[in-house]
Short mmCIF file of C-alpha atoms and ligand atoms in Angstrom, two decimals:
data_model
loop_
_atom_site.label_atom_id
_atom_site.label_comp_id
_atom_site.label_asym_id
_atom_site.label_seq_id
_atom_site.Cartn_x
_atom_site.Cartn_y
_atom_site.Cartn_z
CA UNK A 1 116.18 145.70 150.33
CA UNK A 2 119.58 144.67 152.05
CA UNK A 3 122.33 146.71 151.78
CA UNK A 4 126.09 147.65 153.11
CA UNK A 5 126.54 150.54 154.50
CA UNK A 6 129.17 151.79 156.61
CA UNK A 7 127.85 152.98 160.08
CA UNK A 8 129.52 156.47 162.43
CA UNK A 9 132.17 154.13 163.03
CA UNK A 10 133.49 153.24 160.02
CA UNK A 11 132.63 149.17 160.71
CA UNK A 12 130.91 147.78 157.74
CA UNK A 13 127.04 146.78 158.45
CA UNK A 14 123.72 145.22 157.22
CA UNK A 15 121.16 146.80 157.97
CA UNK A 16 117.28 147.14 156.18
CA UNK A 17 117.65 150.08 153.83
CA UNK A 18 115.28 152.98 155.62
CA UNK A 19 115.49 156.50 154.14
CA UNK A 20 115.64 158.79 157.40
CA UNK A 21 113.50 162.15 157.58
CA UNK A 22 116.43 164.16 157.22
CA UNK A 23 118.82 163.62 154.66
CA UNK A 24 121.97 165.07 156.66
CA UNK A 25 121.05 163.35 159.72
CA UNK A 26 123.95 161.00 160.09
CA UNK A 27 126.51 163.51 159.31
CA UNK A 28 125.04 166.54 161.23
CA UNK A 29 124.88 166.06 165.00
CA UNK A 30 121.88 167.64 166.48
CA UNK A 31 119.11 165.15 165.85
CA UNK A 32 120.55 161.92 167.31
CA UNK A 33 117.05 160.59 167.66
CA UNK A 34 115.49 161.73 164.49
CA UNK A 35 114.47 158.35 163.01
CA UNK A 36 113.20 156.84 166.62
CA UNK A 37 109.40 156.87 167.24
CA UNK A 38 108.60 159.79 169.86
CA UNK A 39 107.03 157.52 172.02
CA UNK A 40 110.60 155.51 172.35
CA UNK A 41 112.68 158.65 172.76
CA UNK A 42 109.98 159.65 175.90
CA UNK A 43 110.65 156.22 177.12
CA UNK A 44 114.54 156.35 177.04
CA UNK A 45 114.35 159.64 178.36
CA UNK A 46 112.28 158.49 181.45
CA UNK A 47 114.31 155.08 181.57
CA UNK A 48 117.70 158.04 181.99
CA UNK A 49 116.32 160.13 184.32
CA UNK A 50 115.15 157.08 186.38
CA UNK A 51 118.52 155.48 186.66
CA UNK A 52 120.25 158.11 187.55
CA UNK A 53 118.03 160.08 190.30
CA UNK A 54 114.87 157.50 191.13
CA UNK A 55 116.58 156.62 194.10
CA UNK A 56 116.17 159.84 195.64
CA UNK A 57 112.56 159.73 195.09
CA UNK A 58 109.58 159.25 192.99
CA UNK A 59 110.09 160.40 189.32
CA UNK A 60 106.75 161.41 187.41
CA UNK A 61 106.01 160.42 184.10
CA UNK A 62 107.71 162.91 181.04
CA UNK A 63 105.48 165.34 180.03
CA UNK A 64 105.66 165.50 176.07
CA UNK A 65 104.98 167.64 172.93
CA UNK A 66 101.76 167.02 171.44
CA UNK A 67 103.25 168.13 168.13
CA UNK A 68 107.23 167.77 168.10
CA UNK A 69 108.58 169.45 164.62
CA UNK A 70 110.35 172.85 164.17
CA UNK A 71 110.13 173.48 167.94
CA UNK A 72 113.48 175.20 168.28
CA UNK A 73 112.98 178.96 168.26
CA UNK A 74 116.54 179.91 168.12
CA UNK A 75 118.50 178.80 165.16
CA UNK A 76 122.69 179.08 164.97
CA UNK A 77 124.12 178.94 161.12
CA UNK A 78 127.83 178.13 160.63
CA UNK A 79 129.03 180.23 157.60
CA UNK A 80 132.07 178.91 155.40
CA UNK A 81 133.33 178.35 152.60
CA UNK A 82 133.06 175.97 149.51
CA UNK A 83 135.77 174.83 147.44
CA UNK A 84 135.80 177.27 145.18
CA UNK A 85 135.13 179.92 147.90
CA UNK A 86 131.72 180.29 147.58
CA UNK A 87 129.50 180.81 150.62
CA UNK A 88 127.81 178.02 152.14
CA UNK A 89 125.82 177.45 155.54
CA UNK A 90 124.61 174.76 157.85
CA UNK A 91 125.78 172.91 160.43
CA UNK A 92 129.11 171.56 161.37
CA UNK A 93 129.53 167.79 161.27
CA UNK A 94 129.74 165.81 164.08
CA UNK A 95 132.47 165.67 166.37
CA UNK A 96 134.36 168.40 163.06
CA UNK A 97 135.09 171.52 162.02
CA UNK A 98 133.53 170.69 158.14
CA UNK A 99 130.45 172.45 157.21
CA UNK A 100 127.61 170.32 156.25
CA UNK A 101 125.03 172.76 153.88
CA UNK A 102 121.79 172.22 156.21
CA UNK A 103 118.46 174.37 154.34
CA UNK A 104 116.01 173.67 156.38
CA UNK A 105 115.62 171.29 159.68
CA UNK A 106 112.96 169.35 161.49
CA UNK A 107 113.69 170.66 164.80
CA UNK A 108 113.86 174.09 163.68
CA UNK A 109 111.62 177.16 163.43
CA UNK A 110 110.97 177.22 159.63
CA UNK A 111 110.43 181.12 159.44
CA UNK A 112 114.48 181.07 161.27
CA UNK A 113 115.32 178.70 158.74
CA UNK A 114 113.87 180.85 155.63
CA UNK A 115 115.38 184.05 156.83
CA UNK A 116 118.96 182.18 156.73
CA UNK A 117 118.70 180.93 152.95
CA UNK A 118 117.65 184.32 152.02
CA UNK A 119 120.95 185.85 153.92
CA UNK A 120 122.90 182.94 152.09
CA UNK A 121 122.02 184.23 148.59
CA UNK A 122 122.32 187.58 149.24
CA UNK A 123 125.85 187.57 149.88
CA UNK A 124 127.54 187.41 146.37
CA UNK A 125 125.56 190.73 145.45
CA UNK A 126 126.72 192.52 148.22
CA UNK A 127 130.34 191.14 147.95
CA UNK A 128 129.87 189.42 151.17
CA UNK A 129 132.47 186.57 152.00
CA UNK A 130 131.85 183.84 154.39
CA UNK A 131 134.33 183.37 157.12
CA UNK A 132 137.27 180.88 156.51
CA UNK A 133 138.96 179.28 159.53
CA UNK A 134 141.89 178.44 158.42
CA UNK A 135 142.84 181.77 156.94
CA UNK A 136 140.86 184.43 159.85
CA UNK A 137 139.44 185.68 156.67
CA UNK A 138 135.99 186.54 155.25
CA UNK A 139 133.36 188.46 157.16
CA UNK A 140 130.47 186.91 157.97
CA UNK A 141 130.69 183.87 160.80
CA UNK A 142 127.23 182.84 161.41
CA UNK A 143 123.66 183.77 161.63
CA UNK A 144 121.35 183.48 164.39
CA UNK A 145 117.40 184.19 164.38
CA UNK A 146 115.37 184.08 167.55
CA UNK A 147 111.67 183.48 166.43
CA UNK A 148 109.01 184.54 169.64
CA UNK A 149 106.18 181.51 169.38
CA UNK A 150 103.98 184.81 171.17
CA UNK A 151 104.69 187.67 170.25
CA UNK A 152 106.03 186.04 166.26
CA UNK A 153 108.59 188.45 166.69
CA UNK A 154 111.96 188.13 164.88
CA UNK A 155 115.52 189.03 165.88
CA UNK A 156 118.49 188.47 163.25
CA UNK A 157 122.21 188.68 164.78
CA UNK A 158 125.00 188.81 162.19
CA UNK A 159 128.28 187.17 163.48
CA UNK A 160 130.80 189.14 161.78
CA UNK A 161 134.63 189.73 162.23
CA UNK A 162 134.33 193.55 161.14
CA UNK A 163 132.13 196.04 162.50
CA UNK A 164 131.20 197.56 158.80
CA UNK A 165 128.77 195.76 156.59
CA UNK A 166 129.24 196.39 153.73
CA UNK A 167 126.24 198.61 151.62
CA UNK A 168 125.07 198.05 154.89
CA UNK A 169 121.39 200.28 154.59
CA UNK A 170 121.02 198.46 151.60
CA UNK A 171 121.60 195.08 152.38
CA UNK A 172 119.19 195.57 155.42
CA UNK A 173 116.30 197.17 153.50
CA UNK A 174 116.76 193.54 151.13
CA UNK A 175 116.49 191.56 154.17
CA UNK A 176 113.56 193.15 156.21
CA UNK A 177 111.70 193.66 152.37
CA UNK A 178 111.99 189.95 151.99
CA UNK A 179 111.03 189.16 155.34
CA UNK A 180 108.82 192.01 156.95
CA UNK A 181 108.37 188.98 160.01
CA UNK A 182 111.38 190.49 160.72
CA UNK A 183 111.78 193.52 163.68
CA UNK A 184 115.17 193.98 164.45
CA UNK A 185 118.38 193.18 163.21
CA UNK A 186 121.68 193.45 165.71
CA UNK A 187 125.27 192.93 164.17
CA UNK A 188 127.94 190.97 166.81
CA UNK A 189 131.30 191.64 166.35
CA UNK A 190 133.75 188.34 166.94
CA UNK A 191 136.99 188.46 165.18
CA UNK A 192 138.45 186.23 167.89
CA UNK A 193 139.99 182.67 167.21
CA UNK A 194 137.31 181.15 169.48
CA UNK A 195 134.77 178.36 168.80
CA UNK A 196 132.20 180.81 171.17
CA UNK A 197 130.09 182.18 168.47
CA UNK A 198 128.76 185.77 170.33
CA UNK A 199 131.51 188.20 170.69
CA UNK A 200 131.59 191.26 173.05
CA UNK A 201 130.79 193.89 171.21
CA UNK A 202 127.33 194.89 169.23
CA UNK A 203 125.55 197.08 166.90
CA UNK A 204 121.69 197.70 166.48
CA UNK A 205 121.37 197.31 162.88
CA UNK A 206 117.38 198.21 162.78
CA UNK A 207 114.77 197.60 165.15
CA UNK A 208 114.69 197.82 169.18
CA UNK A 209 117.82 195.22 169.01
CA UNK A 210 115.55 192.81 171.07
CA UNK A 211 112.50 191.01 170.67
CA UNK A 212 110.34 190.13 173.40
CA UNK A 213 108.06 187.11 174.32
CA UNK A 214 105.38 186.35 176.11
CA UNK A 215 105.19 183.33 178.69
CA UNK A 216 102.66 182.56 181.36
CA UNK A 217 101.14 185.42 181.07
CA UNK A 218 104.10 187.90 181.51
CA UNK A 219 106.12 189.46 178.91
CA UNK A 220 110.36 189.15 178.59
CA UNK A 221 112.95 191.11 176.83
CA UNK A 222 115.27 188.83 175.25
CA UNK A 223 118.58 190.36 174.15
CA UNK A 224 120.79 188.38 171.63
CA UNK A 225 123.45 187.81 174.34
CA UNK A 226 120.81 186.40 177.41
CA UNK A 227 119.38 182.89 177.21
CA UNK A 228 116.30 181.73 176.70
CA UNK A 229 115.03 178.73 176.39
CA UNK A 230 114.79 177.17 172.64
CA UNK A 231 111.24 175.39 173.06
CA UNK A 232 108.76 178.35 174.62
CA UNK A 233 105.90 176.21 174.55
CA UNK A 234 106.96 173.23 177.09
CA UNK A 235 108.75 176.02 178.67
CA UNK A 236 105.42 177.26 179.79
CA UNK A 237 104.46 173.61 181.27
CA UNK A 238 108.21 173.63 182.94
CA UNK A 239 107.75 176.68 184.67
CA UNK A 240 104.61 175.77 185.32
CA UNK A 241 105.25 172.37 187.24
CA UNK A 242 108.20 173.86 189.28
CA UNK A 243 105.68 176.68 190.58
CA UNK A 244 103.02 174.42 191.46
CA UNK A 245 105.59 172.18 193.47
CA UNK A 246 106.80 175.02 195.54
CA UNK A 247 103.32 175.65 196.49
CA UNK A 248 103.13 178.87 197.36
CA UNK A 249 101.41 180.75 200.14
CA UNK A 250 101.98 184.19 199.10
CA UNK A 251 104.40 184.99 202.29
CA UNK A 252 107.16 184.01 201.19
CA UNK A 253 110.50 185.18 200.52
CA UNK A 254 111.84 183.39 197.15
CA UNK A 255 115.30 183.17 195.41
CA UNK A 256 115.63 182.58 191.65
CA UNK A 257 119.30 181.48 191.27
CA UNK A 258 120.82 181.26 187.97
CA UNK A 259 117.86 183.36 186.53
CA UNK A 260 118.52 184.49 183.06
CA UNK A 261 116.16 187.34 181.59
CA UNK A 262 114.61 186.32 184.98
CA UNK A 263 111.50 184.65 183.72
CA UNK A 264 111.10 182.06 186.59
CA UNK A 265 110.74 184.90 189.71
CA UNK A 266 108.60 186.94 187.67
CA UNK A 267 106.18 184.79 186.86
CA UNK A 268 106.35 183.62 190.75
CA UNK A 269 106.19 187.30 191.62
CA UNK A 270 102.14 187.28 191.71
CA UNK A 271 102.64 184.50 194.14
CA UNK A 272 104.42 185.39 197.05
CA UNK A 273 105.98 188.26 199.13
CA UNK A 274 109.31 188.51 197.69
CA UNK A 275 111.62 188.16 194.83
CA UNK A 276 115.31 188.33 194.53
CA UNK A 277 117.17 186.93 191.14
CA UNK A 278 120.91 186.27 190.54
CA UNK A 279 122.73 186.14 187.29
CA UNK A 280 125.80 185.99 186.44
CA UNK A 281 125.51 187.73 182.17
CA UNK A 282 125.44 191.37 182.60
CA UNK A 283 122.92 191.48 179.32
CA UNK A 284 120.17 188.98 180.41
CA UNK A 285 120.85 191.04 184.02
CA UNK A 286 119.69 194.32 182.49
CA UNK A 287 116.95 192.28 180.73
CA UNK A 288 115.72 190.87 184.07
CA UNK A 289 115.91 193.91 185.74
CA UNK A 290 113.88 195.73 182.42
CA UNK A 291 111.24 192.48 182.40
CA UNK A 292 110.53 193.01 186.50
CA UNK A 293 109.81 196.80 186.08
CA UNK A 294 107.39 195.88 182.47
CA UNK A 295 105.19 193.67 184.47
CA UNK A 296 105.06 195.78 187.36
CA UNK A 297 106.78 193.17 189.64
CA UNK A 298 107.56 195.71 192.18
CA UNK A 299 108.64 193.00 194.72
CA UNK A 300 111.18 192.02 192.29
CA UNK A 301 114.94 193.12 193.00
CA UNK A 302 117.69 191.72 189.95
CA UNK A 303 121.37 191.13 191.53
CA UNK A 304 124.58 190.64 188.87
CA UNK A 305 126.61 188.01 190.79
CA UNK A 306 128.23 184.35 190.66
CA UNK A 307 125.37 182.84 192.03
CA UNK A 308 127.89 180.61 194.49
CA UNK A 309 129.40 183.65 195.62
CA UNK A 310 125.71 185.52 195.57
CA UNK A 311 124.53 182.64 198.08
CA UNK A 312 127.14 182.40 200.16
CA UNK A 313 126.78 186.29 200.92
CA UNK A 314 123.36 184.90 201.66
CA UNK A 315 124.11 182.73 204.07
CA UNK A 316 126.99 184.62 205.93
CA UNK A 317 124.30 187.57 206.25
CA UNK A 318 122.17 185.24 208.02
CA UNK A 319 119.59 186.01 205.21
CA UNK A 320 116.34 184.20 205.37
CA UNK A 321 114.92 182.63 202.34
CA UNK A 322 111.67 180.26 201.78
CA UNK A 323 112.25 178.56 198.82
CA UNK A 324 115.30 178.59 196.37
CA UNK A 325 114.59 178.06 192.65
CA UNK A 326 117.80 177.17 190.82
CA UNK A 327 118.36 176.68 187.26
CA UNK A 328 122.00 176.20 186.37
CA UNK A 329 123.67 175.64 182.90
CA UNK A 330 124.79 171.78 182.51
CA UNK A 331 127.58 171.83 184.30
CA UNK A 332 124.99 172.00 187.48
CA UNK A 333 125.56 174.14 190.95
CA UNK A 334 128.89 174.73 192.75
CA UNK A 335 129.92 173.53 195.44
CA UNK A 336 129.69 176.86 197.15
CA UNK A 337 126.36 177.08 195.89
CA UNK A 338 125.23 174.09 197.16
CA UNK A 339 127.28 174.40 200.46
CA UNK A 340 125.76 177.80 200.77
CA UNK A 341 122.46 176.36 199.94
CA UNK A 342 122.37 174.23 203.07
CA UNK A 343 123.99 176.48 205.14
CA UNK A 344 120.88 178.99 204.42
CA UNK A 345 118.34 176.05 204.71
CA UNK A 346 115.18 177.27 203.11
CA UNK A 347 112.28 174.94 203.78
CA UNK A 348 111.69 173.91 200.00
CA UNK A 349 113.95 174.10 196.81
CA UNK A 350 113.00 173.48 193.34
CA UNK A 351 115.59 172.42 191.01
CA UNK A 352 115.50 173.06 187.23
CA UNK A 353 117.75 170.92 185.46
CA UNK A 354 119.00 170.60 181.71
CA UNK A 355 121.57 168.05 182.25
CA UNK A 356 120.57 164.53 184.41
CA UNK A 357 123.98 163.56 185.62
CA UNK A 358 124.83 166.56 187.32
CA UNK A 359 121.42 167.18 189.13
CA UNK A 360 122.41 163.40 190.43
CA UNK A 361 125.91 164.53 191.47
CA UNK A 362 124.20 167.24 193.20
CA UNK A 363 121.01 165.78 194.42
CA UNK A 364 123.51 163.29 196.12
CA UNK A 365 124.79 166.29 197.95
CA UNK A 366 121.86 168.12 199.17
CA UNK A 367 120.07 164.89 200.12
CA UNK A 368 123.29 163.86 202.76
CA UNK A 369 122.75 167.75 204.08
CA UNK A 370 119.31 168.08 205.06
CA UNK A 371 117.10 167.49 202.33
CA UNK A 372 114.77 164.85 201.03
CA UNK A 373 113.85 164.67 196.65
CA UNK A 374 109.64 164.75 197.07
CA UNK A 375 109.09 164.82 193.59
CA UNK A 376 110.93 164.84 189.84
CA UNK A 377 109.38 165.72 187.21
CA UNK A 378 111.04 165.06 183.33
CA UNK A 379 110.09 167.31 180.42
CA UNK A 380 110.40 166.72 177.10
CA UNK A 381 112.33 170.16 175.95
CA UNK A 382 114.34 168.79 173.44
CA UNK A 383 112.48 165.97 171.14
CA UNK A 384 114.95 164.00 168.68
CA UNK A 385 117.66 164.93 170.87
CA UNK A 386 118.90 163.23 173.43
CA UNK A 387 118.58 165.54 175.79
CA UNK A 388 116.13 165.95 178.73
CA UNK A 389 114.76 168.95 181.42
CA UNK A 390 113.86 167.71 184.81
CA UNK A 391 112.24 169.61 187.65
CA UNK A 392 112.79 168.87 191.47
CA UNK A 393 111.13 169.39 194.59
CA UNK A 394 113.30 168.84 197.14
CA UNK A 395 112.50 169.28 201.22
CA UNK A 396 114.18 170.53 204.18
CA UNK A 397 114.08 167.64 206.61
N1 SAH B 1 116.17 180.33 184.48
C1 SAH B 1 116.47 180.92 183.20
C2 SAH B 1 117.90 180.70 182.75
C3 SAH B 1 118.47 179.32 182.82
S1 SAH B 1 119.95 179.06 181.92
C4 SAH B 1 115.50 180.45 182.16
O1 SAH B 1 114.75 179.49 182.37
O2 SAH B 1 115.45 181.04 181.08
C5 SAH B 1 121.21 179.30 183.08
C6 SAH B 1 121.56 180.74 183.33
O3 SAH B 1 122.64 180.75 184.29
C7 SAH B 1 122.09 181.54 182.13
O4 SAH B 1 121.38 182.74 182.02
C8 SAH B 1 123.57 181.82 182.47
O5 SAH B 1 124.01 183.09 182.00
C9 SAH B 1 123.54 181.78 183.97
N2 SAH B 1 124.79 181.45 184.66
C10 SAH B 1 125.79 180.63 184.25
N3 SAH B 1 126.74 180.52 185.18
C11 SAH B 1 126.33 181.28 186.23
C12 SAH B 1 126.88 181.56 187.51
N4 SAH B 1 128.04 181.02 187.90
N5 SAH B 1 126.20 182.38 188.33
C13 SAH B 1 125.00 182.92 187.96
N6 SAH B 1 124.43 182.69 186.76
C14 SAH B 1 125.09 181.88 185.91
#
């Protein structure tokens, strides 16, 4: 059946009348790709990736998901309110600061999804009101679960503007009774005007206030405030590939730049000689630092730093280093990083990217200083997005 329907931009189109999989998908934006075959998103992915770096070097095929649904183990809920000031929770809309009610989601863990509903309809009993923007009123801001594919442990953080919840034993004996999956419940405190949704401060509700994982073999604290990355299983073949393309001998002296809850050098550690990590979040620090001494990865020293200013220090020290592992947030390396980089010129660096243009921008920098792109490797971290991971070898010339 034909039918007119008016498209993101307003214009007025025909189009075949398809129902999508998710009935919020045009007016939520996280799926872009929901309603495209997976083997089409792999191949714009890989078409992406090719433009913008395959003239550095050879780009290998994306590795995929054999089963793509409800991959995301970390789920954010918006709380607000309704018209008539009830509570409701999703997602915001695209490119908006409305609330679009979301229940449950094809990219996201399902037990995540559950846990939030529950939370949802607990509120009115507990006289529990959502946050409201435009006022700075209400309590509650958003929920976010961490689900551990491993370990199927659970972590709950409660956004809230005030640091009392109210019945609060109560309300938390509801939640865990409802859903004994979960171990640990942590309460963040934001009452800032901000659209960042962790605030500074925190309260261990019940639990350890962490849950931990388990990936290639070793196991990892992961506090509510550290990353980690949303899709555990391809994060295993990530990790994985960038290892095997440093190619260890078991000598060496290894950096793991921008290193989180410092999964990468851990799992390395068994590998080689040496391990030293830099992070700049003082939380996923103290979880890198915990994470080294739990896996007895003695050779494994955690530094709090700017990893620009971390590397230069490097470099000025005349420090040697074999191979540099970097793994920066989109926004890619800095230019003292990568000036830093060169100026320390270890033999091999693998580069772990979330974010294609900027590993071009910088690619296009470390090849004109010294180094040659051996091999690129897309992953598939994100299906129905559009986004894409990439791992580089790169060479000193
Ligand atoms: N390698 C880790 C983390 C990658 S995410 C993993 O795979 O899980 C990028 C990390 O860089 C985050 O932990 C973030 O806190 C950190 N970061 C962001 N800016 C930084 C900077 N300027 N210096 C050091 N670390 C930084």
């Amino acid at each position: 059946m034909k039918r007119q329907f008016r498209d993101n931009t307003g214009k007025k189109e025909t189009k075949e009348k398809k129902r999508s999989r998710c009935p919020v998908s045009n007016r939520c934006g996280g799926c872009t790709m929901i309603d495209v075959p997976y083997d089409e998103q792999l191949l714009a992915k890989q078409a992406h990736v090719q433009e913008l770096i395959g003239g550095y070097g050879p780009v290998d095929p994306i590795i995929k998901m054999k089963n793509p649904d409800h991959y995301r183990g970390k789920v954010t809920s918006v709380f607000a309110r309704d018209r008539r000031q009830g509570a409701v929770c999703g997602i915001y809309r695209r490119g908006t600061h409305e609330v679009i009610p979301v229940k449950k989601c094809l990219l996201e863990d399902t037990r995540a999804d559950r846990i939030i509903q529950t939370v949802l309809r607990m509120l009115p009993n507990y006289r529990i009101k959502a946050y409201d923007e435009e006022t700075g009123s209400g309590f509650l801001r958003y929920v976010q679960v961490r689900a551990a594919r491993a370990t199927r442990q659970v972590m709950v953080t409660l956004v809230t503007t005030d640091p009392v919840l109210p019945r609060g034993t109560a309300f938390i004996k509801e939640l865990t009774e409802r859903h004994p999956e979960i171990t640990t419940v942590v309460m963040n405190i934001n009452d800032k005007d901000t659209t960042m949704v962790l605030g500074q401060r925190e309260k261990v509700l019940y639990g350890p206030g962490y849950i931990e994982d388990v990936l290639c073999g070793k196991r990892f604290r992961i506090s509510s405030r550290s990353f980690y990355q949303v899709n555990s299983l391809q994060t295993e073949k990530l990790y994985n590939i960038a290892l095997d393309l440093a190619g260890f001998s078991g000598k060496e002296r290894i950096l793991d730049a921008y290193c989180g809850i410092g999964t990468i050098g851990i799992i390395a550690s068994d590998r080689c000689r040496e391990v030293i990590c830099a992070e700049l979040n003082p939380e996923a620090v103290r979880d890198a630092a915990h994470n080294a001494q739990m896996n007895g990865a003695s050779n494994v020293q955690v530094a709090e730093s700017d990893a620009g200013e971390f590397m230069e220090e490097l470099a000025e020290d005349g420090e040697k280093m074999d191979i540099v592992f970097l793994d920066p947030p989109r926004s890619g390396a800095s230019q003292q990083f990568l000036q830093s980089l060169t100026k320390l010129g270890p033999s091999k660096v693998v580069y772990v990217s979330c974010e294609p243009v900027t590993l071009a921008r910088d690619l296009e920098y470390l090849t004109q200083n010294g180094y040659q792109m051996k091999k690129a490797v897309p992953v598939d971290m994100f299906p129905y997005t559009e986004g894409v991971e990439t791992v580089c070898l790169l060479t000193h010339n």
